[in-house]
Amino acid sequence: MRKYDLAVVGGCSAGLAAAINAKRLNPSLDIAVIEKLPRTGKKLLATGNGKCNITNLYALDHGYVNKGFASFAINTYNPNKIVEFFASMGLLTYSDSCGRVYPESNMAASVVDALRFELDKLNINTVCDTPVTDIKKSDGGFIINGNIFCKKLVLAAGGKSSAPQGSDGSGFELAKKLGHTVTETVPALVPLNSKPEITKPMKGMRVRNAVLTLKGEKNLAKTQGEILFTEYGLSGIAAMELAAPAQKYINSVKYNPFTMIDFLPDMSYNELLDYLKNLNKIKGFCGIDNLLTGILPKAVGIAVCKACNLYSAERLISELNDKDLRRVAEKIKNFSLEITGTRGFLNAQVTSGGIKTEEINEKTMESKICKNLYLAGEIIDVDGGCGGFNLQWAWASGMLAGELK
Ligand SMILES: Cc1cc2nc3c(=O)[nH]c(=O)nc-3n(C[C@H](O)[C@H](O)[C@H](O)COP(=O)(O)OP(=O)(O)OC[C@H]3O[C@@H](n4cnc5c(N)ncnc54)[C@H](O)[C@@H]3O)c2cc1C
């Protein structure tokens, strides 16, 4: 039986932050990181399109799910502290105008290297290729897989999104066996499925700044940002941020919600109508397929005209009357798309849902149910939007858990 003071189950963002902080605060601890994959940090390599959006400088104001619980960790190990944490490992960062922080090298691999070098420097044991399937409480600690003993345990095995990167939901089962409750889990930050007959003709078209309102019987969520039409539905950050509320709605009421798209939130309906009325003078001789090319990608403009039942290949812009143009303006501000589901956990960046926050002490990350068990990262029912907010939570909760208070 191998014996450690601390074992960290899950060797990615939260787990590595926990192990490093624990060892820095208490160098005499014998620590092992137990990871099921052949190497630690695999998911990090895929983050931020390979650039790793490490954190976001505005994380303190972000609307995390269960923000009340998450705030202590996020304030204690705030984005500036995370930037310092990486600087202490020799990794410098920069931020963009939205507060998104990236490594100066623009390479996620640099982030993973920095963490791995630090593990080596601190003599933290990494036990890879070792899926944890069983954790039992024993006298003075825990027994993992029947052959590893530890006095304290950090469970940082992630959620169940993006399973090829390691987090397949097995952490939830381990937590349940230790007495915890796991809330409903749904894929978050993942593209949406819609009606392909509507979206496919617009495949590949982006709208830079749309406002999306997800509606069931009432408004469920609202986002703003880029959207991208795909063969199966809708992608882009603003659409992906609607995935969790959409899936929860479908699971609970068994009806599909709709997203109302305002393609041009910076123009009022009246400004839009004036613009459209003026187009007759500018290009009245053109076909209706060119009506909206001055403000939207052509295929999106055609879809808007079709949704108004105005589209025909022969029709000219000059043939549209004021009533037609009012319908077009109305549709640009209110384009309705049925959401039939999401692209699922396999394609999701994050899992929404997880270990119930009421069962964890938010000031220490220690379980209120099982002494000497600490939880960190995506395994907990906390998640945020795109932009570095989820890694911020992973680092912050991991470092707080690593205090072992
Ligand atoms: C494609 C993609 C891009 C992303 N980009 C960003 C981004 O740019 N910025 C951002 O903030 N967030 C991003 N995220 C989200 C972010 O990566 C996660 O929120 C974060 O990694 C969660 O950290 P974690 O340590 O809690 O869980 P994970 O990173 O999922 O790590 C869990 C670890 O535990 C291991 N493990 C799981 N089960 C077991 C077991 N039973 N035994 C042993 N080991 C186990 C896994 O192999 C894994 O290494 C992205 C996610 C994806 C999928």
Coordinates of C-alpha atoms and ligand atoms in Angstrom, one line a residue:
M1 CA 0.0 0.0 0.0
R2 CA 1.5 3.4 -1.1
K3 CA 0.9 6.1 1.5
Y4 CA 0.6 9.8 1.1
D5 CA -0.4 12.8 3.2
L6 CA -2.5 14.1 0.3
A7 CA -3.9 12.5 -2.8
V8 CA -5.4 14.6 -5.6
V9 CA -7.8 12.7 -7.9
G10 CA -7.8 14.3 -11.3
G11 CA -4.6 15.9 -12.8
C12 CA -5.9 18.8 -14.7
S13 CA -6.6 22.5 -13.9
A14 CA -8.2 22.3 -10.5
G15 CA -6.3 19.2 -9.3
L16 CA -2.8 20.6 -10.3
A17 CA -3.6 24.0 -8.7
A18 CA -4.6 22.2 -5.5
A19 CA -1.5 20.0 -5.4
I20 CA 0.9 22.9 -6.2
N21 CA -0.7 25.2 -3.6
A22 CA -0.7 22.5 -0.9
K23 CA 3.0 21.7 -1.4
R24 CA 4.0 25.4 -1.5
L25 CA 2.1 26.1 1.7
N26 CA 3.4 22.9 3.4
P27 CA 6.6 21.6 1.8
S28 CA 6.8 18.6 4.1
L29 CA 3.6 17.0 2.7
D30 CA 4.0 13.9 0.6
I31 CA 1.5 14.5 -2.3
A32 CA 0.3 12.3 -5.2
V33 CA -1.8 13.4 -8.2
I34 CA -3.7 10.5 -9.5
E35 CA -4.7 10.8 -13.2
K36 CA -6.5 8.3 -15.4
L37 CA -4.9 9.5 -18.6
P38 CA -1.2 8.9 -19.6
R39 CA -0.3 12.5 -18.8
T40 CA -1.6 15.4 -16.7
G41 CA -3.2 18.5 -18.1
K42 CA -4.6 17.0 -21.4
K43 CA -7.8 19.1 -21.4
L44 CA -5.9 22.3 -21.0
L45 CA -4.2 21.7 -24.3
A46 CA -7.6 22.0 -26.1
T47 CA -8.7 25.1 -24.2
G48 CA -9.1 28.5 -25.9
N49 CA -8.6 27.0 -29.4
G50 CA -5.2 25.9 -28.3
K51 CA -4.3 29.2 -26.7
C52 CA -5.8 28.6 -23.3
N53 CA -7.9 31.5 -22.0
I54 CA -6.5 31.2 -18.5
T55 CA -8.8 33.6 -16.7
N56 CA -10.8 36.7 -17.1
L57 CA -10.0 40.0 -15.3
Y58 CA -13.8 40.6 -14.9
A59 CA -14.5 37.3 -13.2
L60 CA -15.5 38.9 -9.9
D61 CA -18.5 40.5 -11.6
H62 CA -19.4 37.4 -13.7
G63 CA -22.8 35.7 -13.3
Y64 CA -21.6 32.3 -12.3
V65 CA -24.2 29.6 -11.5
N66 CA -24.1 29.4 -7.7
K67 CA -22.1 32.6 -7.6
G68 CA -22.9 33.1 -3.8
F69 CA -21.0 29.9 -3.1
A70 CA -18.2 30.5 -5.6
S71 CA -17.5 34.1 -4.7
F72 CA -15.2 33.4 -1.7
A73 CA -12.8 31.2 -3.8
I74 CA -12.9 33.6 -6.8
N75 CA -12.2 36.6 -4.6
T76 CA -9.5 34.9 -2.6
Y77 CA -7.7 33.6 -5.6
N78 CA -8.8 36.4 -7.9
P79 CA -7.7 36.8 -11.6
N80 CA -4.7 38.9 -10.6
K81 CA -3.6 36.2 -8.1
I82 CA -4.0 33.6 -10.9
V83 CA -1.8 35.8 -13.2
E84 CA 0.8 36.0 -10.3
F85 CA 0.5 32.2 -9.8
F86 CA 1.5 31.6 -13.4
A87 CA 4.2 34.4 -13.3
S88 CA 5.7 32.5 -10.3
M89 CA 6.2 29.6 -12.6
G90 CA 7.8 31.8 -15.3
L91 CA 4.7 32.0 -17.5
L92 CA 3.8 35.5 -18.5
T93 CA 0.3 36.5 -19.8
Y94 CA -1.5 39.3 -21.6
S95 CA -5.2 40.3 -21.6
D96 CA -7.4 41.5 -24.4
S97 CA -10.1 44.3 -24.3
C98 CA -12.7 41.8 -22.9
G99 CA -10.4 40.9 -20.0
R100 CA -9.5 37.5 -21.4
V101 CA -6.1 36.4 -20.2
Y102 CA -3.9 34.3 -22.4
P103 CA -0.3 33.1 -22.1
E104 CA 2.2 35.5 -23.8
S105 CA 3.3 32.5 -26.0
N106 CA -0.4 32.1 -27.2
M107 CA 0.1 28.4 -26.6
A108 CA -1.9 26.2 -24.2
A109 CA 1.1 23.9 -24.2
S110 CA 3.1 26.5 -22.3
V111 CA 0.5 26.5 -19.5
V112 CA 0.6 22.8 -19.2
D113 CA 4.5 22.8 -19.3
A114 CA 4.6 25.4 -16.5
L115 CA 2.4 23.3 -14.3
R116 CA 4.2 20.0 -15.1
F117 CA 7.6 21.6 -14.4
E118 CA 6.3 23.0 -11.1
L119 CA 5.1 19.5 -10.1
D120 CA 8.6 18.1 -10.8
K121 CA 10.3 21.0 -9.0
L122 CA 8.1 20.5 -5.9
N123 CA 8.6 16.7 -5.9
I124 CA 4.8 16.0 -6.3
N125 CA 4.3 12.4 -7.4
T126 CA 2.2 12.0 -10.5
V127 CA 0.5 8.6 -10.8
C128 CA -0.8 8.5 -14.4
D129 CA -2.7 5.8 -16.3
T130 CA -4.6 5.2 -13.1
P131 CA -8.4 5.6 -13.3
V132 CA -9.8 5.8 -9.8
T133 CA -12.7 3.5 -9.5
D134 CA -13.1 3.1 -5.8
I135 CA -12.5 5.4 -2.7
K136 CA -13.2 4.1 0.8
K137 CA -13.0 5.9 4.0
S138 CA -10.6 4.2 6.4
D139 CA -9.1 4.8 9.8
G140 CA -7.5 8.3 9.5
G141 CA -8.0 8.7 5.8
F142 CA -9.0 7.1 2.5
I143 CA -8.1 4.0 0.5
I144 CA -8.0 4.6 -3.2
N145 CA -8.4 1.6 -5.6
G146 CA -7.5 -0.7 -2.7
N147 CA -3.8 0.1 -2.9
I148 CA -3.2 3.8 -2.2
F149 CA -3.7 5.3 1.3
C150 CA -4.0 9.1 1.9
K151 CA -4.8 11.1 5.0
K152 CA -6.5 13.9 3.0
L153 CA -8.1 13.8 -0.4
V154 CA -8.9 16.4 -3.1
L155 CA -11.5 15.2 -5.6
A156 CA -11.0 17.2 -8.8
A157 CA -12.1 14.8 -11.4
G158 CA -14.1 17.3 -13.5
G159 CA -17.6 16.9 -14.9
K160 CA -18.6 14.8 -17.9
S161 CA -18.0 17.1 -20.8
S162 CA -15.5 16.3 -23.5
A163 CA -14.9 12.8 -22.3
P164 CA -11.9 12.0 -24.6
Q165 CA -10.0 14.7 -22.5
G166 CA -10.6 12.5 -19.4
S167 CA -13.6 13.9 -17.5
D168 CA -16.2 11.2 -18.1
G169 CA -18.5 11.6 -15.1
S170 CA -16.7 9.0 -13.0
G171 CA -15.9 11.7 -10.4
F172 CA -19.6 12.2 -9.8
E173 CA -20.0 8.5 -9.0
L174 CA -17.0 8.6 -6.6
A175 CA -18.5 11.7 -4.8
K176 CA -21.9 10.0 -4.5
K177 CA -20.3 6.9 -2.9
L178 CA -18.7 9.3 -0.4
G179 CA -22.2 10.6 0.5
H180 CA -22.6 13.6 -1.8
T181 CA -25.6 14.6 -3.9
V182 CA -25.1 15.5 -7.6
T183 CA -27.6 17.9 -9.1
E184 CA -29.0 17.5 -12.7
T185 CA -26.1 17.7 -15.1
V186 CA -26.5 19.2 -18.6
P187 CA -24.0 20.1 -21.3
A188 CA -23.0 23.8 -21.3
L189 CA -21.1 25.9 -23.7
V190 CA -21.9 23.7 -26.7
P191 CA -23.6 24.5 -30.0
L192 CA -27.3 24.2 -30.4
N193 CA -29.4 21.9 -32.6
S194 CA -32.2 23.5 -34.6
K195 CA -34.1 23.0 -37.8
P196 CA -31.5 22.1 -40.4
E197 CA -33.9 23.2 -43.2
I198 CA -33.6 26.7 -41.9
T199 CA -30.0 26.8 -40.7
K200 CA -28.3 24.7 -43.4
P201 CA -28.7 27.3 -46.2
M202 CA -26.9 29.8 -43.9
K203 CA -24.1 27.3 -43.0
G204 CA -20.8 29.1 -42.3
M205 CA -22.4 32.6 -42.0
R206 CA -21.5 34.6 -38.9
V207 CA -23.3 37.5 -37.4
R208 CA -21.0 39.6 -35.4
N209 CA -23.1 41.0 -32.6
A210 CA -26.6 39.4 -32.2
V211 CA -28.8 39.4 -29.1
L212 CA -30.4 36.1 -28.4
T213 CA -33.4 35.6 -26.1
L214 CA -34.2 32.0 -25.2
K215 CA -38.0 31.7 -24.7
G216 CA -40.1 28.9 -23.2
E217 CA -43.4 30.0 -21.6
K218 CA -41.3 32.9 -20.4
N219 CA -37.9 34.3 -21.1
L220 CA -35.3 31.8 -20.0
A221 CA -32.0 33.5 -20.8
K222 CA -30.4 36.3 -22.9
T223 CA -27.0 36.5 -24.5
Q224 CA -25.2 38.8 -26.8
G225 CA -22.2 38.3 -29.2
E226 CA -21.2 36.4 -32.3
I227 CA -23.3 33.6 -33.7
L228 CA -22.4 31.1 -36.4
F229 CA -25.0 29.2 -38.5
T230 CA -24.2 25.5 -39.0
E231 CA -25.6 22.6 -40.9
Y232 CA -27.4 21.4 -37.7
G233 CA -28.2 24.6 -36.0
L234 CA -26.4 27.5 -34.2
S235 CA -22.9 27.9 -32.8
G236 CA -20.8 30.9 -31.7
I237 CA -20.4 32.1 -28.2
A238 CA -23.8 33.8 -27.8
A239 CA -25.5 30.5 -28.9
M240 CA -23.3 28.2 -26.9
E241 CA -24.1 30.2 -23.7
L242 CA -27.8 29.3 -24.2
A243 CA -27.1 25.5 -24.2
A244 CA -27.5 24.7 -20.5
P245 CA -30.8 26.6 -20.0
A246 CA -32.2 25.2 -23.2
Q247 CA -31.3 21.6 -22.3
K248 CA -32.7 22.1 -18.8
Y249 CA -36.0 23.4 -20.2
I250 CA -36.3 20.5 -22.7
N251 CA -35.6 18.0 -19.9
S252 CA -38.1 19.5 -17.6
V253 CA -41.1 20.4 -19.8
K254 CA -40.4 18.1 -22.8
Y255 CA -41.1 21.0 -25.2
N256 CA -38.5 22.8 -27.4
P257 CA -37.7 26.4 -26.5
F258 CA -37.2 29.1 -29.2
T259 CA -34.4 31.6 -29.5
M260 CA -35.4 35.0 -30.8
I261 CA -32.5 36.6 -32.6
D262 CA -32.0 40.3 -32.9
F263 CA -29.5 40.5 -35.7
L264 CA -28.9 44.2 -35.3
P265 CA -29.3 45.3 -31.7
D266 CA -27.5 48.6 -32.3
M267 CA -30.3 49.7 -34.7
S268 CA -33.8 50.4 -33.5
Y269 CA -36.8 49.1 -35.5
N270 CA -37.5 52.6 -36.9
E271 CA -33.8 53.2 -37.9
L272 CA -33.9 49.9 -39.7
L273 CA -37.1 50.7 -41.4
D274 CA -35.8 54.1 -42.7
Y275 CA -32.7 52.3 -43.9
L276 CA -34.8 49.7 -45.8
K277 CA -37.0 52.4 -47.4
N278 CA -34.0 54.2 -48.7
L279 CA -32.7 51.0 -50.4
N280 CA -35.2 51.3 -53.2
K281 CA -33.4 54.5 -54.3
I282 CA -30.0 52.9 -53.9
K283 CA -30.5 49.5 -55.5
G284 CA -34.2 49.1 -56.3
F285 CA -33.2 47.4 -59.6
C286 CA -31.5 44.5 -57.7
G287 CA -33.1 41.2 -56.9
I288 CA -34.5 40.7 -53.4
D289 CA -31.6 38.4 -52.5
N290 CA -29.5 41.5 -52.3
L291 CA -31.9 43.5 -50.1
L292 CA -29.9 42.9 -46.9
T293 CA -26.4 42.5 -48.1
G294 CA -25.5 45.9 -46.8
I295 CA -26.1 44.9 -43.2
L296 CA -26.1 41.0 -43.0
P297 CA -24.4 38.1 -44.8
K298 CA -26.3 37.4 -48.0
A299 CA -27.6 33.9 -47.0
V300 CA -28.9 35.3 -43.7
G301 CA -30.7 38.1 -45.6
I302 CA -32.3 35.6 -47.9
A303 CA -33.4 33.5 -44.8
V304 CA -35.0 36.7 -43.3
C305 CA -36.9 37.4 -46.6
K306 CA -38.0 33.7 -46.7
A307 CA -39.2 33.9 -43.1
C308 CA -41.3 36.9 -44.2
N309 CA -42.7 34.9 -47.1
L310 CA -41.4 37.6 -49.5
Y311 CA -38.7 35.6 -51.2
S312 CA -38.8 34.7 -54.9
A313 CA -35.8 34.6 -57.2
E314 CA -37.4 37.0 -59.8
R315 CA -38.6 39.6 -57.3
L316 CA -36.9 43.1 -57.3
I317 CA -36.3 45.3 -54.3
S318 CA -38.4 48.0 -56.0
E319 CA -41.4 45.7 -55.8
L320 CA -41.5 45.7 -52.0
N321 CA -44.1 47.9 -50.5
D322 CA -44.0 49.6 -47.0
K323 CA -45.8 46.8 -45.4
D324 CA -43.3 44.3 -46.8
L325 CA -40.4 46.4 -45.5
R326 CA -42.0 46.6 -42.0
R327 CA -42.2 42.8 -42.0
V328 CA -38.5 42.6 -42.9
A329 CA -37.5 45.1 -40.2
E330 CA -39.6 43.2 -37.7
K331 CA -37.9 39.8 -38.7
I332 CA -34.4 41.2 -38.4
K333 CA -35.2 42.3 -34.8
N334 CA -37.1 39.0 -34.1
F335 CA -36.0 36.0 -36.0
S336 CA -37.4 32.9 -34.4
L337 CA -35.5 29.6 -34.3
E338 CA -36.7 26.4 -32.6
I339 CA -34.0 24.8 -30.4
T340 CA -34.3 21.0 -30.6
G341 CA -31.4 20.1 -28.3
T342 CA -27.6 20.6 -28.0
R343 CA -24.5 18.9 -29.5
G344 CA -24.2 17.0 -26.2
F345 CA -21.6 16.3 -23.5
L346 CA -19.0 15.0 -26.1
N347 CA -18.8 18.5 -27.7
A348 CA -19.4 20.6 -24.6
Q349 CA -16.8 22.7 -23.0
V350 CA -18.3 22.5 -19.6
T351 CA -20.8 20.5 -17.5
S352 CA -23.5 22.5 -15.8
G353 CA -24.6 20.9 -12.5
G354 CA -22.5 18.8 -10.2
I355 CA -21.9 18.3 -6.5
K356 CA -24.5 20.3 -4.5
T357 CA -22.8 23.4 -3.2
E358 CA -24.7 23.3 0.1
E359 CA -22.7 20.2 1.0
I360 CA -19.3 22.0 0.7
N361 CA -17.8 24.7 3.0
E362 CA -17.2 27.5 0.5
K363 CA -14.4 29.0 2.7
T364 CA -12.3 25.8 2.6
M365 CA -13.8 23.5 -0.1
E366 CA -14.0 20.8 2.5
S367 CA -16.9 18.5 2.3
K368 CA -19.5 19.0 5.0
I369 CA -20.4 15.3 4.7
C370 CA -17.0 13.6 4.7
K371 CA -14.2 15.0 6.8
N372 CA -10.8 15.5 5.1
L373 CA -12.4 15.3 1.7
Y374 CA -12.0 18.5 -0.4
L375 CA -13.7 19.2 -3.7
A376 CA -12.6 21.5 -6.5
G377 CA -13.4 22.6 -10.1
E378 CA -16.0 21.5 -12.5
I379 CA -17.1 18.5 -10.3
I380 CA -18.9 21.1 -8.2
D381 CA -22.2 22.7 -9.3
V382 CA -20.6 25.9 -10.5
D383 CA -20.1 27.1 -14.1
G384 CA -19.7 30.3 -16.0
G385 CA -19.8 31.6 -19.6
C386 CA -17.1 31.7 -22.3
G387 CA -14.1 33.9 -21.7
G388 CA -11.8 32.3 -19.1
F389 CA -14.4 32.1 -16.3
N390 CA -14.5 28.3 -16.0
L391 CA -10.7 28.0 -15.7
Q392 CA -10.7 30.9 -13.2
W393 CA -13.1 28.8 -11.1
A394 CA -11.0 25.7 -11.5
W395 CA -7.7 27.4 -10.4
A396 CA -9.4 29.3 -7.6
S397 CA -11.3 26.4 -6.1
G398 CA -8.3 24.2 -6.5
M399 CA -5.9 26.6 -4.8
L400 CA -8.4 27.1 -1.9
A401 CA -8.8 23.3 -1.5
G402 CA -5.0 23.0 -1.5
E403 CA -4.9 25.1 1.7
L404 CA -6.3 22.0 3.4
K405 CA -8.0 24.1 6.1
Ligands
LIG1 C1 -12.5 22.3 -25.9 C2 -12.5 23.1 -24.6 C3 -12.1 24.4 -24.5 C4 -12.1 25.1 -23.3 N1 -11.6 26.3 -23.3 C5 -11.6 27.0 -22.1 C6 -11.0 28.3 -22.0 O1 -10.3 28.7 -22.9 N2 -11.1 29.0 -20.8 C7 -11.8 28.5 -19.8 O2 -11.9 29.1 -18.7 N3 -12.4 27.2 -19.8 C8 -12.3 26.5 -21.0 N4 -12.8 25.2 -21.0 C9 -13.4 24.7 -19.8 C10 -12.2 24.2 -18.8 O3 -11.3 23.5 -19.5 C11 -12.8 23.4 -17.6 O4 -13.8 24.1 -17.0 C12 -11.7 23.1 -16.6 O5 -10.6 22.4 -17.3 C13 -12.2 22.2 -15.5 O6 -11.2 21.9 -14.7 P1 -11.2 20.6 -13.7 O7 -9.8 20.4 -13.3 O8 -12.3 20.8 -12.7 O9 -11.7 19.4 -14.6 P2 -10.9 18.8 -15.9 O10 -10.1 19.8 -16.6 O11 -12.0 18.0 -16.7 O12 -9.9 17.7 -15.2 C14 -10.3 16.5 -14.6 C15 -9.2 15.6 -14.7 O13 -9.5 14.4 -13.9 C16 -9.2 13.3 -14.6 N5 -10.1 12.2 -14.1 C17 -11.5 12.2 -14.3 N6 -12.0 11.1 -13.8 C18 -10.9 10.4 -13.2 C19 -10.8 9.2 -12.4 N7 -11.9 8.5 -12.1 N8 -9.6 8.8 -12.0 C20 -8.5 9.6 -12.3 N9 -8.6 10.7 -13.0 C21 -9.8 11.2 -13.4 C22 -9.4 13.6 -16.0 O14 -8.6 12.8 -16.9 C23 -8.9 15.1 -16.1 O15 -7.5 15.1 -16.3 C24 -12.7 24.5 -22.2 C25 -13.1 23.2 -22.2 C26 -13.1 22.4 -23.4 C27 -13.5 21.0 -23.4

